[in-house]
Amino acid sequence: MRKKMVAGNWKMNKNLQEGVALATELKQLVINPKCEVVIATPFIHLATIAQLLKDSPIALAAENCADKPAGAFTGEVSAEMVKSTGAQYCILGHSERRAYYHEDYDILREKVLLALQNQLKPIFCIGEVKEEREAGKQNQVVKAQLEGSVFNLTPEQFQNITLAYEPVWAIGTGLTATPQQAQEMHAYIRSLIQQKYGEQIAQDTTILYGGSCNAKNAAELFQNPDVDGGLIGGASLKAPDFLTIINAR
Ligand code: 13P
């Protein structure tokens, strides 16, 4: 049985004190979750929140890591540094990184490899923009993103990847993919993994949905057989809403 997961992506929200307060609240609320629960926080929160979550079932993720192992790259944070804080996961390939920071397939391929070399499990995001969906090109786009940055991995490496399908037109817009659109894409993604790595790995790969997933629509999205959980932005910043989503999984 593949892992079910609900992950929160805080993005660039919450200063350290606010982040500690939210993590403390979540720790009190999330006791025996039926799925893997992850929070992805800004880099500067990681070490503090890792300590706070030590005796909690909640796992910790970074939202990014550098595409270089170490050295003269002012302002960057390496995968090794992320790992040393106690974080276990790293979001990579988020559409905001692709769009605003020009992270292309090659950069993301390096980041994924560095995360894996440092025993961080990537949560790798893929998804099409509105114009691509309107042109019926969503499958083509998602396939190229997988081939460009993760289908180079060995089967052993790929087994550490969690995928997140996040249609860009649904992120922060309140415009959620319909349960049918999500299921169709997730099934397609699983078929691509099956072609590349075989049936067993395809069945074992966790594929999350992200994009305006909230306390109201999560249960319906999670009912689909190929939707294994969610990557939650805005609704992960309010503990009661995030808990409702966790309980819907
Ligand atoms: P929203 O849930 O705010 O739409 O963000 C989704 C997302 O980008 C998670 O990574």
PDB file of C-alpha atoms and ligand atoms in Angstrom:
ATOM      1  CA  MET A   1       0.000   0.000   0.000  1.00  0.00           C
ATOM      2  CA  ARG A   2       1.434   3.368  -0.988  1.00  0.00           C
ATOM      3  CA  LYS A   3       1.796   6.116   1.557  1.00  0.00           C
ATOM      4  CA  LYS A   4      -1.053   8.614   1.902  1.00  0.00           C
ATOM      5  CA  MET A   5       0.104  12.116   2.727  1.00  0.00           C
ATOM      6  CA  VAL A   6      -1.089  15.611   3.518  1.00  0.00           C
ATOM      7  CA  ALA A   7       1.666  18.224   3.265  1.00  0.00           C
ATOM      8  CA  GLY A   8       1.439  21.927   4.036  1.00  0.00           C
ATOM      9  CA  ASN A   9       3.512  24.402   2.052  1.00  0.00           C
ATOM     10  CA  TRP A  10       3.833  27.595   4.053  1.00  0.00           C
ATOM     11  CA  LYS A  11       5.570  29.423   1.179  1.00  0.00           C
ATOM     12  CA  MET A  12       6.930  32.853   2.287  1.00  0.00           C
ATOM     13  CA  ASN A  13       4.527  33.256   5.189  1.00  0.00           C
ATOM     14  CA  LYS A  14       4.978  33.447   8.987  1.00  0.00           C
ATOM     15  CA  ASN A  15       7.960  34.981  10.745  1.00  0.00           C
ATOM     16  CA  LEU A  16       9.859  32.700  13.129  1.00  0.00           C
ATOM     17  CA  GLN A  17       7.675  33.414  16.153  1.00  0.00           C
ATOM     18  CA  GLU A  18       4.469  32.947  14.157  1.00  0.00           C
ATOM     19  CA  GLY A  19       5.837  29.768  12.601  1.00  0.00           C
ATOM     20  CA  VAL A  20       6.752  28.317  15.984  1.00  0.00           C
ATOM     21  CA  ALA A  21       3.252  29.165  17.242  1.00  0.00           C
ATOM     22  CA  LEU A  22       1.603  27.402  14.268  1.00  0.00           C
ATOM     23  CA  ALA A  23       3.851  24.338  14.565  1.00  0.00           C
ATOM     24  CA  THR A  24       3.115  24.172  18.317  1.00  0.00           C
ATOM     25  CA  GLU A  25      -0.622  24.312  17.652  1.00  0.00           C
ATOM     26  CA  LEU A  26      -0.351  21.589  14.999  1.00  0.00           C
ATOM     27  CA  LYS A  27       1.697  19.392  17.299  1.00  0.00           C
ATOM     28  CA  GLN A  28      -1.107  19.566  19.872  1.00  0.00           C
ATOM     29  CA  LEU A  29      -3.818  18.815  17.305  1.00  0.00           C
ATOM     30  CA  VAL A  30      -2.178  16.106  15.183  1.00  0.00           C
ATOM     31  CA  ILE A  31      -1.924  13.077  17.457  1.00  0.00           C
ATOM     32  CA  ASN A  32      -2.489   9.818  15.591  1.00  0.00           C
ATOM     33  CA  PRO A  33      -2.895  10.783  11.943  1.00  0.00           C
ATOM     34  CA  LYS A  34      -3.983   8.091   9.486  1.00  0.00           C
ATOM     35  CA  CYS A  35      -1.606   9.502   6.891  1.00  0.00           C
ATOM     36  CA  GLU A  36       1.878  10.989   6.721  1.00  0.00           C
ATOM     37  CA  VAL A  37       1.680  14.664   7.729  1.00  0.00           C
ATOM     38  CA  VAL A  38       4.391  17.057   6.555  1.00  0.00           C
ATOM     39  CA  ILE A  39       4.886  20.794   6.986  1.00  0.00           C
ATOM     40  CA  ALA A  40       7.215  22.680   4.658  1.00  0.00           C
ATOM     41  CA  THR A  41       8.547  25.874   6.211  1.00  0.00           C
ATOM     42  CA  PRO A  42      10.950  28.649   5.269  1.00  0.00           C
ATOM     43  CA  PHE A  43      14.626  27.677   5.713  1.00  0.00           C
ATOM     44  CA  ILE A  44      15.182  29.837   8.785  1.00  0.00           C
ATOM     45  CA  HIS A  45      12.398  28.021  10.690  1.00  0.00           C
ATOM     46  CA  LEU A  46      13.665  24.518  10.043  1.00  0.00           C
ATOM     47  CA  ALA A  47      16.146  23.942  12.890  1.00  0.00           C
ATOM     48  CA  THR A  48      13.809  25.357  15.539  1.00  0.00           C
ATOM     49  CA  ILE A  49      10.715  23.563  14.297  1.00  0.00           C
ATOM     50  CA  ALA A  50      12.615  20.276  13.862  1.00  0.00           C
ATOM     51  CA  GLN A  51      13.382  20.354  17.612  1.00  0.00           C
ATOM     52  CA  LEU A  52       9.794  21.251  18.422  1.00  0.00           C
ATOM     53  CA  LEU A  53       8.429  18.338  16.343  1.00  0.00           C
ATOM     54  CA  LYS A  54      10.837  15.734  17.742  1.00  0.00           C
ATOM     55  CA  ASP A  55       8.187  13.735  19.610  1.00  0.00           C
ATOM     56  CA  SER A  56       5.416  14.399  17.100  1.00  0.00           C
ATOM     57  CA  PRO A  57       4.265  12.385  14.066  1.00  0.00           C
ATOM     58  CA  ILE A  58       4.566  15.523  11.910  1.00  0.00           C
ATOM     59  CA  ALA A  59       7.501  15.444   9.471  1.00  0.00           C
ATOM     60  CA  LEU A  60       9.360  18.518   8.282  1.00  0.00           C
ATOM     61  CA  ALA A  61      10.267  19.726   4.794  1.00  0.00           C
ATOM     62  CA  ALA A  62      12.204  22.552   3.218  1.00  0.00           C
ATOM     63  CA  GLU A  63      10.559  24.406   0.330  1.00  0.00           C
ATOM     64  CA  ASN A  64      13.693  24.371  -1.846  1.00  0.00           C
ATOM     65  CA  CYS A  65      17.412  23.635  -1.831  1.00  0.00           C
ATOM     66  CA  ALA A  66      20.400  24.784  -3.876  1.00  0.00           C
ATOM     67  CA  ASP A  67      21.454  23.162  -7.148  1.00  0.00           C
ATOM     68  CA  LYS A  68      25.085  23.089  -5.995  1.00  0.00           C
ATOM     69  CA  PRO A  69      26.544  21.012  -3.163  1.00  0.00           C
ATOM     70  CA  ALA A  70      28.567  23.756  -1.408  1.00  0.00           C
ATOM     71  CA  GLY A  71      30.815  26.740  -1.994  1.00  0.00           C
ATOM     72  CA  ALA A  72      30.705  30.358  -3.072  1.00  0.00           C
ATOM     73  CA  PHE A  73      26.966  30.721  -3.767  1.00  0.00           C
ATOM     74  CA  THR A  74      25.978  33.632  -1.552  1.00  0.00           C
ATOM     75  CA  GLY A  75      22.489  33.326  -0.125  1.00  0.00           C
ATOM     76  CA  GLU A  76      21.909  29.716  -1.154  1.00  0.00           C
ATOM     77  CA  VAL A  77      21.058  26.832   1.189  1.00  0.00           C
ATOM     78  CA  SER A  78      22.370  23.374   0.342  1.00  0.00           C
ATOM     79  CA  ALA A  79      20.573  20.046   0.661  1.00  0.00           C
ATOM     80  CA  GLU A  80      23.197  19.008   3.205  1.00  0.00           C
ATOM     81  CA  MET A  81      22.369  22.069   5.334  1.00  0.00           C
ATOM     82  CA  VAL A  82      18.654  21.293   5.124  1.00  0.00           C
ATOM     83  CA  LYS A  83      19.316  17.716   6.209  1.00  0.00           C
ATOM     84  CA  SER A  84      21.435  18.875   9.151  1.00  0.00           C
ATOM     85  CA  THR A  85      18.447  20.756  10.623  1.00  0.00           C
ATOM     86  CA  GLY A  86      16.497  17.521  11.033  1.00  0.00           C
ATOM     87  CA  ALA A  87      14.164  18.005   8.050  1.00  0.00           C
ATOM     88  CA  GLN A  88      13.268  14.828   6.148  1.00  0.00           C
ATOM     89  CA  TYR A  89      11.655  16.157   2.958  1.00  0.00           C
ATOM     90  CA  CYS A  90      12.311  18.888   0.406  1.00  0.00           C
ATOM     91  CA  ILE A  91       9.756  20.393  -1.988  1.00  0.00           C
ATOM     92  CA  LEU A  92      11.336  20.842  -5.426  1.00  0.00           C
ATOM     93  CA  GLY A  93      10.023  22.091  -8.743  1.00  0.00           C
ATOM     94  CA  HIS A  94       7.211  24.189  -7.316  1.00  0.00           C
ATOM     95  CA  SER A  95       5.645  26.261 -10.103  1.00  0.00           C
ATOM     96  CA  GLU A  96       6.507  29.469  -8.228  1.00  0.00           C
ATOM     97  CA  ARG A  97      10.199  28.499  -8.328  1.00  0.00           C
ATOM     98  CA  ARG A  98       9.927  27.545 -12.005  1.00  0.00           C
ATOM     99  CA  ALA A  99       8.149  30.780 -12.955  1.00  0.00           C
ATOM    100  CA  TYR A 100       9.760  33.429 -10.727  1.00  0.00           C
ATOM    101  CA  TYR A 101      13.265  32.003 -10.263  1.00  0.00           C
ATOM    102  CA  HIS A 102      13.679  30.398 -13.689  1.00  0.00           C
ATOM    103  CA  GLU A 103      14.299  26.884 -12.405  1.00  0.00           C
ATOM    104  CA  ASP A 104      14.445  24.765 -15.537  1.00  0.00           C
ATOM    105  CA  TYR A 105      14.551  20.992 -16.037  1.00  0.00           C
ATOM    106  CA  ASP A 106      18.365  20.848 -15.723  1.00  0.00           C
ATOM    107  CA  ILE A 107      18.534  22.862 -12.490  1.00  0.00           C
ATOM    108  CA  LEU A 108      15.751  20.775 -10.988  1.00  0.00           C
ATOM    109  CA  ARG A 109      17.463  17.532 -12.007  1.00  0.00           C
ATOM    110  CA  GLU A 110      20.536  18.651 -10.030  1.00  0.00           C
ATOM    111  CA  LYS A 111      18.454  19.659  -7.028  1.00  0.00           C
ATOM    112  CA  VAL A 112      16.653  16.309  -6.958  1.00  0.00           C
ATOM    113  CA  LEU A 113      19.968  14.420  -7.104  1.00  0.00           C
ATOM    114  CA  LEU A 114      21.494  16.536  -4.327  1.00  0.00           C
ATOM    115  CA  ALA A 115      18.423  16.077  -2.122  1.00  0.00           C
ATOM    116  CA  LEU A 116      18.603  12.303  -2.594  1.00  0.00           C
ATOM    117  CA  GLN A 117      22.360  12.207  -1.978  1.00  0.00           C
ATOM    118  CA  ASN A 118      21.664  13.900   1.349  1.00  0.00           C
ATOM    119  CA  GLN A 119      18.842  11.521   2.333  1.00  0.00           C
ATOM    120  CA  LEU A 120      16.142  14.116   1.817  1.00  0.00           C
ATOM    121  CA  LYS A 121      12.955  12.867   0.179  1.00  0.00           C
ATOM    122  CA  PRO A 122      11.877  15.190  -2.649  1.00  0.00           C
ATOM    123  CA  ILE A 123       8.249  16.240  -3.032  1.00  0.00           C
ATOM    124  CA  PHE A 124       8.500  17.020  -6.724  1.00  0.00           C
ATOM    125  CA  CYS A 125       5.865  19.347  -8.202  1.00  0.00           C
ATOM    126  CA  ILE A 126       4.589  19.275 -11.774  1.00  0.00           C
ATOM    127  CA  GLY A 127       1.653  20.901 -13.529  1.00  0.00           C
ATOM    128  CA  GLU A 128       0.525  22.961 -16.479  1.00  0.00           C
ATOM    129  CA  VAL A 129      -0.412  26.651 -16.759  1.00  0.00           C
ATOM    130  CA  LYS A 130      -3.874  27.819 -17.832  1.00  0.00           C
ATOM    131  CA  GLU A 131      -2.978  28.375 -21.499  1.00  0.00           C
ATOM    132  CA  GLU A 132      -1.537  24.862 -21.734  1.00  0.00           C
ATOM    133  CA  ARG A 133      -4.704  23.323 -20.275  1.00  0.00           C
ATOM    134  CA  GLU A 134      -6.863  25.409 -22.626  1.00  0.00           C
ATOM    135  CA  ALA A 135      -4.800  24.124 -25.548  1.00  0.00           C
ATOM    136  CA  GLY A 136      -5.232  20.537 -24.317  1.00  0.00           C
ATOM    137  CA  LYS A 137      -1.485  20.205 -23.733  1.00  0.00           C
ATOM    138  CA  GLN A 138      -1.514  19.322 -20.026  1.00  0.00           C
ATOM    139  CA  ASN A 139      -0.395  15.706 -20.504  1.00  0.00           C
ATOM    140  CA  GLN A 140       2.457  16.732 -22.777  1.00  0.00           C
ATOM    141  CA  VAL A 141       3.661  19.357 -20.263  1.00  0.00           C
ATOM    142  CA  VAL A 142       3.599  17.048 -17.274  1.00  0.00           C
ATOM    143  CA  LYS A 143       5.358  14.283 -19.217  1.00  0.00           C
ATOM    144  CA  ALA A 144       8.157  16.664 -20.230  1.00  0.00           C
ATOM    145  CA  GLN A 145       8.563  17.850 -16.628  1.00  0.00           C
ATOM    146  CA  LEU A 146       8.949  14.266 -15.414  1.00  0.00           C
ATOM    147  CA  GLU A 147      11.310  13.301 -18.240  1.00  0.00           C
ATOM    148  CA  GLY A 148      13.311  16.504 -17.742  1.00  0.00           C
ATOM    149  CA  SER A 149      14.051  16.155 -14.050  1.00  0.00           C
ATOM    150  CA  VAL A 150      13.164  12.793 -12.451  1.00  0.00           C
ATOM    151  CA  PHE A 151      12.941   9.998 -15.051  1.00  0.00           C
ATOM    152  CA  ASN A 152      16.755   9.985 -15.169  1.00  0.00           C
ATOM    153  CA  LEU A 153      16.726   8.442 -11.671  1.00  0.00           C
ATOM    154  CA  THR A 154      17.389   4.767 -11.022  1.00  0.00           C
ATOM    155  CA  PRO A 155      14.374   2.776  -9.760  1.00  0.00           C
ATOM    156  CA  GLU A 156      15.967   2.741  -6.279  1.00  0.00           C
ATOM    157  CA  GLN A 157      16.281   6.531  -6.313  1.00  0.00           C
ATOM    158  CA  PHE A 158      12.813   7.088  -7.783  1.00  0.00           C
ATOM    159  CA  GLN A 159      11.208   5.160  -4.925  1.00  0.00           C
ATOM    160  CA  ASN A 160      12.095   8.079  -2.621  1.00  0.00           C
ATOM    161  CA  ILE A 161      10.136  10.586  -4.697  1.00  0.00           C
ATOM    162  CA  THR A 162       6.669  11.881  -3.845  1.00  0.00           C
ATOM    163  CA  LEU A 163       4.996  13.650  -6.765  1.00  0.00           C
ATOM    164  CA  ALA A 164       2.603  16.573  -6.474  1.00  0.00           C
ATOM    165  CA  TYR A 165       0.350  17.471  -9.392  1.00  0.00           C
ATOM    166  CA  GLU A 166      -0.338  21.185  -9.042  1.00  0.00           C
ATOM    167  CA  PRO A 167      -2.131  22.751 -11.987  1.00  0.00           C
ATOM    168  CA  VAL A 168      -0.775  26.307 -11.930  1.00  0.00           C
ATOM    169  CA  TRP A 169      -4.193  27.784 -12.754  1.00  0.00           C
ATOM    170  CA  ALA A 170      -5.524  26.314  -9.500  1.00  0.00           C
ATOM    171  CA  ILE A 171      -2.790  27.590  -7.175  1.00  0.00           C
ATOM    172  CA  GLY A 172      -3.991  30.367  -4.898  1.00  0.00           C
ATOM    173  CA  THR A 173      -6.868  31.147  -7.262  1.00  0.00           C
ATOM    174  CA  GLY A 174      -9.720  29.377  -5.498  1.00  0.00           C
ATOM    175  CA  LEU A 175     -10.208  27.552  -8.789  1.00  0.00           C
ATOM    176  CA  THR A 176      -9.734  23.888  -7.852  1.00  0.00           C
ATOM    177  CA  ALA A 177      -9.367  21.136 -10.425  1.00  0.00           C
ATOM    178  CA  THR A 178     -12.518  19.044 -10.428  1.00  0.00           C
ATOM    179  CA  PRO A 179     -12.162  15.622  -8.796  1.00  0.00           C
ATOM    180  CA  GLN A 180     -12.430  14.174 -12.323  1.00  0.00           C
ATOM    181  CA  GLN A 181      -9.675  16.408 -13.736  1.00  0.00           C
ATOM    182  CA  ALA A 182      -7.427  15.485 -10.815  1.00  0.00           C
ATOM    183  CA  GLN A 183      -8.112  11.764 -11.146  1.00  0.00           C
ATOM    184  CA  GLU A 184      -7.529  11.808 -14.924  1.00  0.00           C
ATOM    185  CA  MET A 185      -4.161  13.492 -14.557  1.00  0.00           C
ATOM    186  CA  HIS A 186      -3.061  11.371 -11.603  1.00  0.00           C
ATOM    187  CA  ALA A 187      -3.934   8.182 -13.501  1.00  0.00           C
ATOM    188  CA  TYR A 188      -1.987   9.481 -16.503  1.00  0.00           C
ATOM    189  CA  ILE A 189       1.046  10.276 -14.318  1.00  0.00           C
ATOM    190  CA  ARG A 190       0.874   6.798 -12.810  1.00  0.00           C
ATOM    191  CA  SER A 191       0.757   5.287 -16.310  1.00  0.00           C
ATOM    192  CA  LEU A 192       3.940   7.186 -17.214  1.00  0.00           C
ATOM    193  CA  ILE A 193       5.671   5.843 -14.095  1.00  0.00           C
ATOM    194  CA  GLN A 194       4.458   2.361 -15.016  1.00  0.00           C
ATOM    195  CA  GLN A 195       5.969   2.656 -18.503  1.00  0.00           C
ATOM    196  CA  LYS A 196       9.266   3.914 -17.096  1.00  0.00           C
ATOM    197  CA  TYR A 197       9.686   1.922 -13.866  1.00  0.00           C
ATOM    198  CA  GLY A 198       7.094  -0.864 -14.029  1.00  0.00           C
ATOM    199  CA  GLU A 199       3.824  -1.677 -12.299  1.00  0.00           C
ATOM    200  CA  GLN A 200       5.102  -2.134  -8.750  1.00  0.00           C
ATOM    201  CA  ILE A 201       6.835   1.237  -8.505  1.00  0.00           C
ATOM    202  CA  ALA A 202       3.859   2.925 -10.226  1.00  0.00           C
ATOM    203  CA  GLN A 203       1.512   1.456  -7.617  1.00  0.00           C
ATOM    204  CA  ASP A 204       3.838   2.467  -4.779  1.00  0.00           C
ATOM    205  CA  THR A 205       4.344   6.112  -5.814  1.00  0.00           C
ATOM    206  CA  THR A 206       2.463   8.705  -3.776  1.00  0.00           C
ATOM    207  CA  ILE A 207       0.887  11.387  -5.979  1.00  0.00           C
ATOM    208  CA  LEU A 208      -0.512  14.457  -4.206  1.00  0.00           C
ATOM    209  CA  TYR A 209      -2.928  17.033  -5.578  1.00  0.00           C
ATOM    210  CA  GLY A 210      -2.278  20.738  -4.953  1.00  0.00           C
ATOM    211  CA  GLY A 211      -4.111  23.891  -5.964  1.00  0.00           C
ATOM    212  CA  SER A 212      -6.830  25.531  -3.840  1.00  0.00           C
ATOM    213  CA  CYS A 213      -7.347  22.307  -1.911  1.00  0.00           C
ATOM    214  CA  ASN A 214      -9.124  23.278   1.301  1.00  0.00           C
ATOM    215  CA  ALA A 215     -11.163  22.026   4.247  1.00  0.00           C
ATOM    216  CA  LYS A 216     -14.329  22.009   2.111  1.00  0.00           C
ATOM    217  CA  ASN A 217     -13.151  20.189  -1.026  1.00  0.00           C
ATOM    218  CA  ALA A 218     -10.372  17.901   0.270  1.00  0.00           C
ATOM    219  CA  ALA A 219     -12.549  14.861   1.014  1.00  0.00           C
ATOM    220  CA  GLU A 220     -14.012  14.824  -2.489  1.00  0.00           C
ATOM    221  CA  LEU A 221     -10.581  15.131  -4.111  1.00  0.00           C
ATOM    222  CA  PHE A 222      -9.075  12.419  -1.879  1.00  0.00           C
ATOM    223  CA  GLN A 223     -11.849   9.960  -2.794  1.00  0.00           C
ATOM    224  CA  ASN A 224     -10.243   9.407  -6.192  1.00  0.00           C
ATOM    225  CA  PRO A 225      -8.232   6.187  -6.391  1.00  0.00           C
ATOM    226  CA  ASP A 226      -5.086   7.848  -7.751  1.00  0.00           C
ATOM    227  CA  VAL A 227      -5.146  10.947  -5.526  1.00  0.00           C
ATOM    228  CA  ASP A 228      -3.045   9.932  -2.513  1.00  0.00           C
ATOM    229  CA  GLY A 229      -3.291  13.200  -0.605  1.00  0.00           C
ATOM    230  CA  GLY A 230      -2.700  16.904  -0.938  1.00  0.00           C
ATOM    231  CA  LEU A 231      -0.074  19.614  -1.026  1.00  0.00           C
ATOM    232  CA  ILE A 232      -1.802  22.495   0.684  1.00  0.00           C
ATOM    233  CA  GLY A 233      -0.839  26.164   0.481  1.00  0.00           C
ATOM    234  CA  GLY A 234      -3.165  28.784   1.999  1.00  0.00           C
ATOM    235  CA  ALA A 235      -5.286  26.352   4.020  1.00  0.00           C
ATOM    236  CA  SER A 236      -2.177  24.934   5.747  1.00  0.00           C
ATOM    237  CA  LEU A 237      -1.605  28.265   7.507  1.00  0.00           C
ATOM    238  CA  LYS A 238      -4.652  27.775   9.744  1.00  0.00           C
ATOM    239  CA  ALA A 239      -4.278  24.828  12.101  1.00  0.00           C
ATOM    240  CA  PRO A 240      -7.999  23.873  12.286  1.00  0.00           C
ATOM    241  CA  ASP A 241      -8.338  23.902   8.470  1.00  0.00           C
ATOM    242  CA  PHE A 242      -5.167  21.879   8.007  1.00  0.00           C
ATOM    243  CA  LEU A 243      -6.411  19.374  10.605  1.00  0.00           C
ATOM    244  CA  THR A 244      -9.730  19.004   8.762  1.00  0.00           C
ATOM    245  CA  ILE A 245      -7.808  18.244   5.555  1.00  0.00           C
ATOM    246  CA  ILE A 246      -5.581  15.704   7.362  1.00  0.00           C
ATOM    247  CA  ASN A 247      -8.682  14.016   8.756  1.00  0.00           C
ATOM    248  CA  ALA A 248     -10.251  13.907   5.273  1.00  0.00           C
ATOM    249  CA  ARG A 249      -7.374  11.687   4.092  1.00  0.00           C
TER     250      ARG A 249
HETATM  251  P1  13P B   1      -2.926  26.920  -2.532  1.00  0.00           P
HETATM  252  O1  13P B   1      -3.425  25.746  -1.696  1.00  0.00           O
HETATM  253  O2  13P B   1      -2.810  28.175  -1.731  1.00  0.00           O
HETATM  254  O3  13P B   1      -3.677  27.053  -3.805  1.00  0.00           O
HETATM  255  O4  13P B   1      -1.406  26.553  -2.933  1.00  0.00           O
HETATM  256  C1  13P B   1      -1.128  25.294  -3.429  1.00  0.00           C
HETATM  257  C2  13P B   1       0.334  25.132  -3.515  1.00  0.00           C
HETATM  258  O5  13P B   1       0.998  25.793  -4.290  1.00  0.00           O
HETATM  259  C3  13P B   1       0.985  24.164  -2.615  1.00  0.00           C
HETATM  260  O6  13P B   1       2.308  23.951  -2.948  1.00  0.00           O
END
